[in-house]
Amino acid sequence: MWVWFHKLGSPRYFWGFSQKLMPWLIMACCLAFLIGLPWALVFSPADYQQGETVRIMYIHVPAAMMSMMIYVVMASAGAVNLIWRIKLAELVAAASAPIGASFTLLALITGSLWGKPMWGTWWAWDARLTSELILLFLYLGFIALYNAIEDRRSAGRAAAILALVGVVNIPIIHYSVEWWFTLHQGPTTQGMRVGGSIDPSMRYPLFTMMIAFNLFYVMTLIKRTRTLVLQQERNSGWVREMVGSR
Amino acid sequence: MRPKRKRRLYLVALLLVGVGGAAALALTAFEQNLRYFITPTEIVDGKAPKDRAFRTGGLVKPGTVKRAEDGVTVGFTVTDNVNDTRIAYKGILPDLFREGQGIVANGRMRADGVFVANEVLAKHDENYMPPEVAQSLKQAGAMPEHEMGRKQGNKL
């Protein structure tokens, strides 16, 4: 296991391994969306109170979940980069940031679109919404800092420290609806455990969408990381050889 | 692990603990400001600001909604299942406003103890189900309670 991790840490091994993985990932991701999207947006029932507006949830909840999960991945990769100085970890963190920022923005926008008809307002400065907005700024800060520093290695380390400082926001987002009175509703599902209640006819399309979003993230992450690997290793022997042989 | 890496690992752990501790202290200090609304019970306990606007919220008590002749002035009572607050509001109510539904109102306390709201928002709960399921749950008397009625006293 450890040996495999060390091997995966080498850019050249990662290149070959991800190349083989890619077609399977694309297929799985397309399949999950092909099942999940029609199921969630067309065939699942309307809600007894929200009516058809409930369908926004099938995009909003997975997007919000990904926005937090990707941040944890980014911060963990940053920590690995800081401690073990593995170059690939730095690239994984850098590749994750724009994807995570996009999911955060998507969660904020879909939440706003849902909030207007349901709550009666586009935006409320409650703990959940505000901490999610801070998450977006953390992502943007990471991207800006990483690109502002000329030297790649120090840019990676500085951005990793920022990511680690910001990780404190993740439990705040997650527990905000339980710790304080918020306008945002409390948690319904946490993994497979159900806190509130969501009817199975809505829970399963939601889970399918969550799986689809996860696969989409892994797919885009690997694509982006491969590009960064190629950029970083452009002067190394194996890249020259590969490019030259085409 | 080599000592150099071990030292870096400790530094990262120290950073996380430090930032986490600082955040915990800050959040505890600003606890009052982090809450979006205060409950009728807290108003009764005198914790509501007297000279400035604040938000309160609870479940709309069934049978208390009274509309005035003009059609836009409405009075209703919200409850946290312990204490009640009477709210007066002039304006358009959100779609989800109904008896038993959670709402949050922004406004200020009048001298006679009525909360005069300039904004009323609906607070959706964490239950999602199709209308047929809701119907049969209602008939069986097993409708899950709105979180605003249930979470009393569970907050920090």
PDB file of C-alpha atoms in Angstrom, chain B residues 12-13 18 29 31 38 58 88 92 97 100 110 115 126 128 136 149 152:
ATOM      1  CA  VAL B  12       1.166  21.485  10.685  1.00  0.00           C
ATOM      2  CA  ALA B  13      -0.690  19.874  13.612  1.00  0.00           C
ATOM      3  CA  GLY B  18      -3.951  26.974  17.017  1.00  0.00           C
ATOM      4  CA  ALA B  29     -17.412  35.401  21.909  1.00  0.00           C
ATOM      5  CA  GLU B  31     -22.301  33.711  19.773  1.00  0.00           C
ATOM      6  CA  ILE B  38     -34.054  34.735  18.891  1.00  0.00           C
ATOM      7  CA  GLY B  58     -41.058  30.178  15.576  1.00  0.00           C
ATOM      8  CA  ALA B  88     -48.078  42.308  13.256  1.00  0.00           C
ATOM      9  CA  ILE B  92     -46.818  40.074   1.129  1.00  0.00           C
ATOM     10  CA  PHE B  97     -46.309  30.865   5.133  1.00  0.00           C
ATOM     11  CA  GLY B 100     -47.667  25.174  11.676  1.00  0.00           C
ATOM     12  CA  ARG B 110     -43.708  47.699  20.332  1.00  0.00           C
ATOM     13  CA  PHE B 115     -43.588  42.501  17.509  1.00  0.00           C
ATOM     14  CA  GLU B 126     -35.566  19.341   6.904  1.00  0.00           C
ATOM     15  CA  TYR B 128     -38.933  16.209   2.141  1.00  0.00           C
ATOM     16  CA  SER B 136     -51.083   9.466   4.635  1.00  0.00           C
ATOM     17  CA  GLY B 149     -40.741  23.093  17.350  1.00  0.00           C
ATOM     18  CA  GLN B 152     -35.883  23.750  21.753  1.00  0.00           C
TER      19      GLN B 152
END
